[in-house]
PDB file of C-alpha atoms in Angstrom:
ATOM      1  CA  UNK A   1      77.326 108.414 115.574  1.00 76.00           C
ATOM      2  CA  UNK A   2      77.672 106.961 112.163  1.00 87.00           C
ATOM      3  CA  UNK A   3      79.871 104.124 111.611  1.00 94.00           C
ATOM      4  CA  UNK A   4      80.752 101.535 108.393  1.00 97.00           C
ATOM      5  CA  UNK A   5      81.480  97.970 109.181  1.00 97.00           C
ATOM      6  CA  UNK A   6      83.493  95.893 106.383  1.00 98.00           C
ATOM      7  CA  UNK A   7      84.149  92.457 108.367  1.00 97.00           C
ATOM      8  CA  UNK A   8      85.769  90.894 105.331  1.00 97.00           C
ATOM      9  CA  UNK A   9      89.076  92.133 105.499  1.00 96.00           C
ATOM     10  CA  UNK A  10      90.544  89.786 102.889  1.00 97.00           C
ATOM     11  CA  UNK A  11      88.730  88.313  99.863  1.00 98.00           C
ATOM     12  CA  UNK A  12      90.802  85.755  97.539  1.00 98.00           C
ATOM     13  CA  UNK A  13      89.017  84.264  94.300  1.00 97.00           C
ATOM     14  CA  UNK A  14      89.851  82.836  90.616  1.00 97.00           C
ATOM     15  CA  UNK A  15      88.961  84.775  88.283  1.00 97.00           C
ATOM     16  CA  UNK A  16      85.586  84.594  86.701  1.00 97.00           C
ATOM     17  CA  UNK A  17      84.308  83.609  90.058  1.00 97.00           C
ATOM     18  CA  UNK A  18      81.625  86.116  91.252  1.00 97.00           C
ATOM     19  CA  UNK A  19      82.703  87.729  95.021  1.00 98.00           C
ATOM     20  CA  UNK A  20      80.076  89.587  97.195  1.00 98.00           C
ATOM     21  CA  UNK A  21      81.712  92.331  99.150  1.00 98.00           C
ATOM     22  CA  UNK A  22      79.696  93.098 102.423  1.00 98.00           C
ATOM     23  CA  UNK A  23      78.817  96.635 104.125  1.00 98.00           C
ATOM     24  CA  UNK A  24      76.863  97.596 106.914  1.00 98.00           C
ATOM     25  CA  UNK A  25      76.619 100.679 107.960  1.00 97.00           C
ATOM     26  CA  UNK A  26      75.063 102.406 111.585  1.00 95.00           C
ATOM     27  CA  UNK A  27      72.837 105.686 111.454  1.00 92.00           C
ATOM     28  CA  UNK A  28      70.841 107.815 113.198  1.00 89.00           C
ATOM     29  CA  UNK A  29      69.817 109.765 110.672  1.00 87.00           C
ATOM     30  CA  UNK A  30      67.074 108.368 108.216  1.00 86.00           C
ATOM     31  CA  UNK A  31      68.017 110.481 105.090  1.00 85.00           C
ATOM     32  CA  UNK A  32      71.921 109.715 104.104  1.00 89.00           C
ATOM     33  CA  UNK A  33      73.762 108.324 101.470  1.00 89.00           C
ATOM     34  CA  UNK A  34      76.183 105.143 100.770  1.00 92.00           C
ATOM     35  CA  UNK A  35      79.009 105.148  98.609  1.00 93.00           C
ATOM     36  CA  UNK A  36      81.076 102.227  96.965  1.00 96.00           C
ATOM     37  CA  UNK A  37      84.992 103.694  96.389  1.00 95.00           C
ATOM     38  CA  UNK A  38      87.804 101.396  94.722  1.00 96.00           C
ATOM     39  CA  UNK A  39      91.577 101.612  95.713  1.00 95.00           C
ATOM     40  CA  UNK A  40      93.424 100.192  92.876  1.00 94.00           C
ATOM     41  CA  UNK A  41      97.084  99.806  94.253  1.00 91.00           C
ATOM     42  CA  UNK A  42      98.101 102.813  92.387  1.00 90.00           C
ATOM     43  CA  UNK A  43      96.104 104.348  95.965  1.00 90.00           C
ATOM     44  CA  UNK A  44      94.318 106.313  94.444  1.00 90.00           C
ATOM     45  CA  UNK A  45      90.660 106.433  95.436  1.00 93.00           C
ATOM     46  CA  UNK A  46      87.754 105.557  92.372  1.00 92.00           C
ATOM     47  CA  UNK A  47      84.137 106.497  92.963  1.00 91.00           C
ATOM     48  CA  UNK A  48      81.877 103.085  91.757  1.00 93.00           C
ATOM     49  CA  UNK A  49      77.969 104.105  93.375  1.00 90.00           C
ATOM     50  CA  UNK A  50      75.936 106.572  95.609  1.00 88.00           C
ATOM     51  CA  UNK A  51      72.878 105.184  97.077  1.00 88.00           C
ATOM     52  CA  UNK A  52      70.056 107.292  98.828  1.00 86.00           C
ATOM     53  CA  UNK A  53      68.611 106.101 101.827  1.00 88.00           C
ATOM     54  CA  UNK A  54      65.009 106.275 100.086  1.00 86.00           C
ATOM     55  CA  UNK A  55      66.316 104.051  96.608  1.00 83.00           C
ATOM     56  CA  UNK A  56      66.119 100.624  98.027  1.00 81.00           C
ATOM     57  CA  UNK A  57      65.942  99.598  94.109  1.00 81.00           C
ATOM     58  CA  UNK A  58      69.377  97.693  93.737  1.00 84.00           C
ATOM     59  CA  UNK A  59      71.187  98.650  90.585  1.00 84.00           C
ATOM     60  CA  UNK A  60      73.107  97.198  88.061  1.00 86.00           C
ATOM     61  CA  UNK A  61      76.457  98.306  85.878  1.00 87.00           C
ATOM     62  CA  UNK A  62      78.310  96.234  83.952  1.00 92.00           C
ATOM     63  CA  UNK A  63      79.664  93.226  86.060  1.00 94.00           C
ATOM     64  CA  UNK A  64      79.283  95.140  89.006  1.00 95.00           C
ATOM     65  CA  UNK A  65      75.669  95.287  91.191  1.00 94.00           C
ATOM     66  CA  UNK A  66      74.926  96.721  94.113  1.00 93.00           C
ATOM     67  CA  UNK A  67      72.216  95.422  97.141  1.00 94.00           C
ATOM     68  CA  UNK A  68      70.575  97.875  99.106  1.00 94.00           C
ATOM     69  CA  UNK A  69      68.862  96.162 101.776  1.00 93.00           C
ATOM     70  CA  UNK A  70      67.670  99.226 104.711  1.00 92.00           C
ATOM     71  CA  UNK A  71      65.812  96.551 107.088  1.00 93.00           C
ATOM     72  CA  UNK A  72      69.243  94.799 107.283  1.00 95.00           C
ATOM     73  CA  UNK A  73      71.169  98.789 106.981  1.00 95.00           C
ATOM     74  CA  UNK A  74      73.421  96.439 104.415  1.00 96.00           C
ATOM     75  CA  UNK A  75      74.942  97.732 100.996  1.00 96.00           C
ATOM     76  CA  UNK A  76      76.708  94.544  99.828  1.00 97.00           C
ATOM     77  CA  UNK A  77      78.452  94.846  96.432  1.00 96.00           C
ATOM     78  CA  UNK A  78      78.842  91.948  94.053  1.00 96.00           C
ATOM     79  CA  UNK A  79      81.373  91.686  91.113  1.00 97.00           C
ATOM     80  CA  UNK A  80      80.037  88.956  88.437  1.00 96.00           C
ATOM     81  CA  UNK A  81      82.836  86.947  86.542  1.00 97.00           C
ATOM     82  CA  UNK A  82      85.911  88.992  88.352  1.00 97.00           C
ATOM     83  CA  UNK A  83      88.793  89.785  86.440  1.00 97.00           C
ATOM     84  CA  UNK A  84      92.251  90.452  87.643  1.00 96.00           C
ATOM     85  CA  UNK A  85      92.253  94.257  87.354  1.00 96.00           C
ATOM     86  CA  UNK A  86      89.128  94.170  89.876  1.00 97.00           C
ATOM     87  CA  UNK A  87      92.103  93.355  91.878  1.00 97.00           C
ATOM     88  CA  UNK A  88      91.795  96.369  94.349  1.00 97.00           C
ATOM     89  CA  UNK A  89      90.600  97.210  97.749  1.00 97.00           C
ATOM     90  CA  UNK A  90      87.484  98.451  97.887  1.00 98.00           C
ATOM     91  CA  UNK A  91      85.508 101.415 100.584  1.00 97.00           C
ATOM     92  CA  UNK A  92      82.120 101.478 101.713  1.00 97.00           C
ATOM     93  CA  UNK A  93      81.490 104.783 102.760  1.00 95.00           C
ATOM     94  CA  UNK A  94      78.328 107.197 104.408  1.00 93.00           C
ATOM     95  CA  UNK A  95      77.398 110.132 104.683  1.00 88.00           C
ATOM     96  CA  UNK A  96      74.066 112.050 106.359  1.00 78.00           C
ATOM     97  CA  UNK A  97      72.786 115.058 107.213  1.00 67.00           C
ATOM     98  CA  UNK A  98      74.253 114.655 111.149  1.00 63.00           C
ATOM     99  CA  UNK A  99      77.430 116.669 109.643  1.00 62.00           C
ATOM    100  CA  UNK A 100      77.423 120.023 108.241  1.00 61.00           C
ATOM    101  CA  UNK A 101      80.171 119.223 105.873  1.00 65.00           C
ATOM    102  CA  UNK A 102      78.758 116.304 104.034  1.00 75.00           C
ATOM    103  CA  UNK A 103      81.886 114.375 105.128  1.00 85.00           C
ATOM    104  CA  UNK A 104      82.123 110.733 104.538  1.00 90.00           C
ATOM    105  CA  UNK A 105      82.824 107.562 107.383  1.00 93.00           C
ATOM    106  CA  UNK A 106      84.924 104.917 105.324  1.00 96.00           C
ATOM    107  CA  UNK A 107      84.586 101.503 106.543  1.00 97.00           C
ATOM    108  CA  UNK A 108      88.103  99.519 106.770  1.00 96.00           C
ATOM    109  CA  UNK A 109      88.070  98.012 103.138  1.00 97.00           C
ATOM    110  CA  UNK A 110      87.840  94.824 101.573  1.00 97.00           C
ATOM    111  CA  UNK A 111      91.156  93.427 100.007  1.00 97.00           C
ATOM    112  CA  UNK A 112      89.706  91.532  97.073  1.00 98.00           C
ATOM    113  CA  UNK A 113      92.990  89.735  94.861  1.00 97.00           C
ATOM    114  CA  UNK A 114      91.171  88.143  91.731  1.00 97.00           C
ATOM    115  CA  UNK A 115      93.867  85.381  90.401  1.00 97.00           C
ATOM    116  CA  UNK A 116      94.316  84.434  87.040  1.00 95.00           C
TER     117      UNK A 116
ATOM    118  CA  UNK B   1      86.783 115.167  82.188  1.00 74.00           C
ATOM    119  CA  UNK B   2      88.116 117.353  85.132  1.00 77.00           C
ATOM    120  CA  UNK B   3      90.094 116.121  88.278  1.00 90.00           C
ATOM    121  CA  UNK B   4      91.399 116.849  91.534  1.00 94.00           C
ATOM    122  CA  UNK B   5      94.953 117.181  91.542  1.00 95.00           C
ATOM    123  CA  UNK B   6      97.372 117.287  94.613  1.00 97.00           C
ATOM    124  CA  UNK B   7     100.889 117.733  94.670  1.00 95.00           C
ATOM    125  CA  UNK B   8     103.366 116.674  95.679  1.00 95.00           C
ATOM    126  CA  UNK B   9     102.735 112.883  94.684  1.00 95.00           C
ATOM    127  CA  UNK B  10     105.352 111.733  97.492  1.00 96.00           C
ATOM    128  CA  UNK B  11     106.791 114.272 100.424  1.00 97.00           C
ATOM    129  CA  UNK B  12     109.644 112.848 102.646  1.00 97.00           C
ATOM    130  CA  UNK B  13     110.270 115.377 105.556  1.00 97.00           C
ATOM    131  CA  UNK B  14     112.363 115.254 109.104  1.00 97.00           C
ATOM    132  CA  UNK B  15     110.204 115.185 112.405  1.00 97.00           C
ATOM    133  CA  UNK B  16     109.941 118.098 113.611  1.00 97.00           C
ATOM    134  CA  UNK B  17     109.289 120.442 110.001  1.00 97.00           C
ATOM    135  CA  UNK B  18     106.204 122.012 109.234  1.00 97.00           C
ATOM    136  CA  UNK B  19     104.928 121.055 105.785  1.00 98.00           C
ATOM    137  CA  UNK B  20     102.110 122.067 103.057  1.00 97.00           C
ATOM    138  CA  UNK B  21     100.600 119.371 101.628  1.00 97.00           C
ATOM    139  CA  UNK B  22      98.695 121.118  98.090  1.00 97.00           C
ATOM    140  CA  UNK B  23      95.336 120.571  96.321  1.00 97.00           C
ATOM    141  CA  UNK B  24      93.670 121.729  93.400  1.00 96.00           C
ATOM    142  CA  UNK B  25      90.163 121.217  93.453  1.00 94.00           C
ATOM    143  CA  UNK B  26      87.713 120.476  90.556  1.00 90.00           C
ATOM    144  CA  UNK B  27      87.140 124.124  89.363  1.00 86.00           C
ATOM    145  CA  UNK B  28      83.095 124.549  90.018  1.00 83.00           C
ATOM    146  CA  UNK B  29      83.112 123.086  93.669  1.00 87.00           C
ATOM    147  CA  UNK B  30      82.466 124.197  96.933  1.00 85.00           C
ATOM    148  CA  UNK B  31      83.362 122.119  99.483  1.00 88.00           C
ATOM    149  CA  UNK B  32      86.870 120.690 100.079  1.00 93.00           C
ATOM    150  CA  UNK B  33      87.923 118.212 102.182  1.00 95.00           C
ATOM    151  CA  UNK B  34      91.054 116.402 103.228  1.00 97.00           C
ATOM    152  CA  UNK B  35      91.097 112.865 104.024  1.00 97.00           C
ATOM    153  CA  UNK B  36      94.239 110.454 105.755  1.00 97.00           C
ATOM    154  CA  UNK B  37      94.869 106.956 105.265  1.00 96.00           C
ATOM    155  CA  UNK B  38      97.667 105.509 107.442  1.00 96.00           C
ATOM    156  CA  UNK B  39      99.210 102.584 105.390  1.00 91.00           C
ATOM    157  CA  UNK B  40      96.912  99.381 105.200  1.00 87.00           C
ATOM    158  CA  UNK B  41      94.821 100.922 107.669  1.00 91.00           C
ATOM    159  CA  UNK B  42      90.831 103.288 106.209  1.00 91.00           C
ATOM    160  CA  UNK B  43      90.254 106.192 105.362  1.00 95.00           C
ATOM    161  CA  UNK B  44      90.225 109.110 107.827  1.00 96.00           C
ATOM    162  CA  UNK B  45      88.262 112.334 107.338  1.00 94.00           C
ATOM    163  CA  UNK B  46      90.171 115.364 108.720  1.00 96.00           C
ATOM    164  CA  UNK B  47      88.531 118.798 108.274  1.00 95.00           C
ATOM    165  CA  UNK B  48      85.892 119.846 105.736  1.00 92.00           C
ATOM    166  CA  UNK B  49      86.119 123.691 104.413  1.00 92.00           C
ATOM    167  CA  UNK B  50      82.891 125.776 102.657  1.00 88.00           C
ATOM    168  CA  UNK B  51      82.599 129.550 101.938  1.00 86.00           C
ATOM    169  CA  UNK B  52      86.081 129.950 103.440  1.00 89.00           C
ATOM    170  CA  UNK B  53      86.064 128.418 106.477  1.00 91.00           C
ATOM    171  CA  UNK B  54      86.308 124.882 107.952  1.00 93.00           C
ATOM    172  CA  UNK B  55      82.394 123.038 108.330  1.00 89.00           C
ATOM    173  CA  UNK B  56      83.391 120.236 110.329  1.00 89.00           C
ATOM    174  CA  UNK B  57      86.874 118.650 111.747  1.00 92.00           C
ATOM    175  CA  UNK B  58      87.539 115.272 113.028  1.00 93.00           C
ATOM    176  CA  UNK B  59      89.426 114.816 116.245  1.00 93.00           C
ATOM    177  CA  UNK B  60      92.422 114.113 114.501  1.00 95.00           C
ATOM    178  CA  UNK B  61      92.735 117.529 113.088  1.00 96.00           C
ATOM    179  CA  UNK B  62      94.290 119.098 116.126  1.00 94.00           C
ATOM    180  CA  UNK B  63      96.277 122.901 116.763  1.00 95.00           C
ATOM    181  CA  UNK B  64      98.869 121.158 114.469  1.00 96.00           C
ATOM    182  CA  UNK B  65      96.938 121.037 110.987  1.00 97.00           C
ATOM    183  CA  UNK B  66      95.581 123.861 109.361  1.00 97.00           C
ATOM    184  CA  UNK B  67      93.801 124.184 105.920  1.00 97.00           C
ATOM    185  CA  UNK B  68      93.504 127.048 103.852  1.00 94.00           C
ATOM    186  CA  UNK B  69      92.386 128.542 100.094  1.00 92.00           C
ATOM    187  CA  UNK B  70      94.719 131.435  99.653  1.00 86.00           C
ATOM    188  CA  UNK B  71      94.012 131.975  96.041  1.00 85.00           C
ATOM    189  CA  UNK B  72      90.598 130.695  95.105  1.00 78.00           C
ATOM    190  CA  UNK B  73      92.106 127.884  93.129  1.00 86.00           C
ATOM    191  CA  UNK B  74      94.080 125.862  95.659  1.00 93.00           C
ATOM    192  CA  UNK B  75      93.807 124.400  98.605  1.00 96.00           C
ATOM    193  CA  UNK B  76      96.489 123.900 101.482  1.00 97.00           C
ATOM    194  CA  UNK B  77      96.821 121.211 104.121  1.00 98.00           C
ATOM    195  CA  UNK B  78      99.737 122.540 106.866  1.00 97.00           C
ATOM    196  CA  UNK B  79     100.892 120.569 109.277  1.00 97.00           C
ATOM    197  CA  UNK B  80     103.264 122.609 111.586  1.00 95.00           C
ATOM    198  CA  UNK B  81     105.731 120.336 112.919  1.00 95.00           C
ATOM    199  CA  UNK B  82     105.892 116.687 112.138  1.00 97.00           C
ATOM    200  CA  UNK B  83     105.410 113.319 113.968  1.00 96.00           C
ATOM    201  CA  UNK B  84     106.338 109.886 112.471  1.00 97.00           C
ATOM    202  CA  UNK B  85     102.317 109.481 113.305  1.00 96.00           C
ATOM    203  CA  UNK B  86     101.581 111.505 110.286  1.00 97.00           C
ATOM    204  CA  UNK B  87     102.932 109.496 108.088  1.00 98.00           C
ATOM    205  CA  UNK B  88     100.454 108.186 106.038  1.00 97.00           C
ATOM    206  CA  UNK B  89      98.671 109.163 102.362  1.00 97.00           C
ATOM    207  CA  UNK B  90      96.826 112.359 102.355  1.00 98.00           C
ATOM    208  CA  UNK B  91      93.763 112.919 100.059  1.00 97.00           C
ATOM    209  CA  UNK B  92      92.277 115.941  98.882  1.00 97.00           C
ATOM    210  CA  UNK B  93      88.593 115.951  97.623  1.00 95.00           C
ATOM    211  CA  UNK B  94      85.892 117.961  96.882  1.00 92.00           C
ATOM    212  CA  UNK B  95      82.341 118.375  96.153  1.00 85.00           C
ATOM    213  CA  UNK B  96      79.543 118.902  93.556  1.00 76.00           C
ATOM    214  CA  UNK B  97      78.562 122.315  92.488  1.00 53.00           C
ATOM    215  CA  UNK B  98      76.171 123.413  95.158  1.00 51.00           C
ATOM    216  CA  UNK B  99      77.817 121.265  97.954  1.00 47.00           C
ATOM    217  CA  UNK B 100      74.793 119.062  98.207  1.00 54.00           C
ATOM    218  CA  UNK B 101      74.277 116.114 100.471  1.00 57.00           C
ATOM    219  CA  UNK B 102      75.105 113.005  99.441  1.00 59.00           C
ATOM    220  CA  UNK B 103      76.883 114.099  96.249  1.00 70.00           C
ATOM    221  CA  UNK B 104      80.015 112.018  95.768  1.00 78.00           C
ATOM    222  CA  UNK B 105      82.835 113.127  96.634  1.00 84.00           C
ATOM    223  CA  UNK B 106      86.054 113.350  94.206  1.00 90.00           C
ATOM    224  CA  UNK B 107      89.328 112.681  95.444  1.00 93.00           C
ATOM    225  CA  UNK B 108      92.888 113.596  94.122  1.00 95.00           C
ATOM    226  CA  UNK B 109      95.309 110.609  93.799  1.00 94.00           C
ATOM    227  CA  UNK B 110      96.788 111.146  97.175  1.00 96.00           C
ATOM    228  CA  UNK B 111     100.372 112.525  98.411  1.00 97.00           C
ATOM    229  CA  UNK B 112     102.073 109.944 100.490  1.00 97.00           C
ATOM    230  CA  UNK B 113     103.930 111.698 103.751  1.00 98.00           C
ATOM    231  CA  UNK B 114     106.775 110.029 105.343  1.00 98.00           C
ATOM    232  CA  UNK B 115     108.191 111.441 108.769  1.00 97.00           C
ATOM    233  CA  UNK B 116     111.886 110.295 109.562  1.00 97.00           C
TER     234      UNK B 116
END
């Protein structure tokens, strides 16, 4: 069975500080996908990053950068310099091929408050 | 750029009623999905629907839900008669053009239930 651990539940930083959200993830399957969603507290839910399982090459956007470590089955997610409006909480989510209906298993979230 | 939309944006109902919870998925998609997040708590999948029918279904999706696409544009979440356990946000989302794996997912802003 496929499961997404977030064990930071609650993140707190000034802003411009950077903040390393942390993801692992549990998989039998050795073809699947990660995903990165933000909840801004308007609820709705923003897509940030898909990873596939065979693109261990960590990626970069903006302020935001993503870690793809498979030996440790980790997909941490670092924002440089926060800002307030990264205020949010934020999913890591997977999906493989175990499900017919390419459905994805959320981890609990991250509550990341970025004060001013 | 298009969106899912769901409607209504808030639904308060009495314990007991049977409601329709409504999506409209990104036009060129195939697979649909509906997700649940009780308050403060992660996201839930529910059911997953392709080519008419539901793929996959979570535990949670018991004789009381039911989904449906009765006009090839939207696409229905019932739940037949209402426990203060429902209560929660409901997402809609759905799925790239040919349904592939690992394609993200695009949700709808949510529509927040509340049983009384």
């Amino acid at each position: 069975a496929q499961k997404v651990t977030q064990a930071q539940t609650e993140i707190s930083v000034v802003e411009k500080e950077d903040v390393t959200l942390d993801c692992v993830y549990e998989t039998r399957d050795t073809t699947y996908y990660l995903f990165w969603y933000k909840q801004p507290p308007s609820g709705e839910l923003v897509f940030l990053i898909r990873r596939n399982s065979f693109d261990e090459q960590n990626e970069i956007s903006g302020r935001y950068s993503w870690n793809f470590q498979k030996s440790t089955s980790s997909f941490n997610f670092t924002i440089t310099a926060s800002q307030v409006v990264d205020s949010a909480v934020y999913f890591c989510a997977l999906s493989d091929l175990n499900n017919a209906g390419n459905m994805l298993t959320f981890g609990g979230g991250t509550r990341l408050m970025v004060k001013p | 750029e298009p969106e899912v939309t769901q409607t209504p944006s808030h639904q308060v109902t009495q314990m007991g009623q049977e409601v329709i919870l409504r999506c409209v998925p990104i036009s060129n998609h195939l697979y649909f999905y509906w997700y649940r997040q009780i308050l403060g708590q992660k996201v839930e999948f529910l059911v997953s629907f392709y080519n008419n029918e539901i793929s996959e279904k979570s535990e949670i999706f018991d004789d009381q839900f039911s989904v449906e696409r009765p006009d090839g544009s939207n696409f229905t979440l019932k739940i037949r008669s209402t426990k203060l356990e429902d209560s929660a946000m409901y997402f809609c989302a759905s799925n790239s053009i040919l349904g592939q794996t690992g394609t993200e997912a695009f949700f709808g802003q949510g529509t927040r239930l509340t049983v009384v």
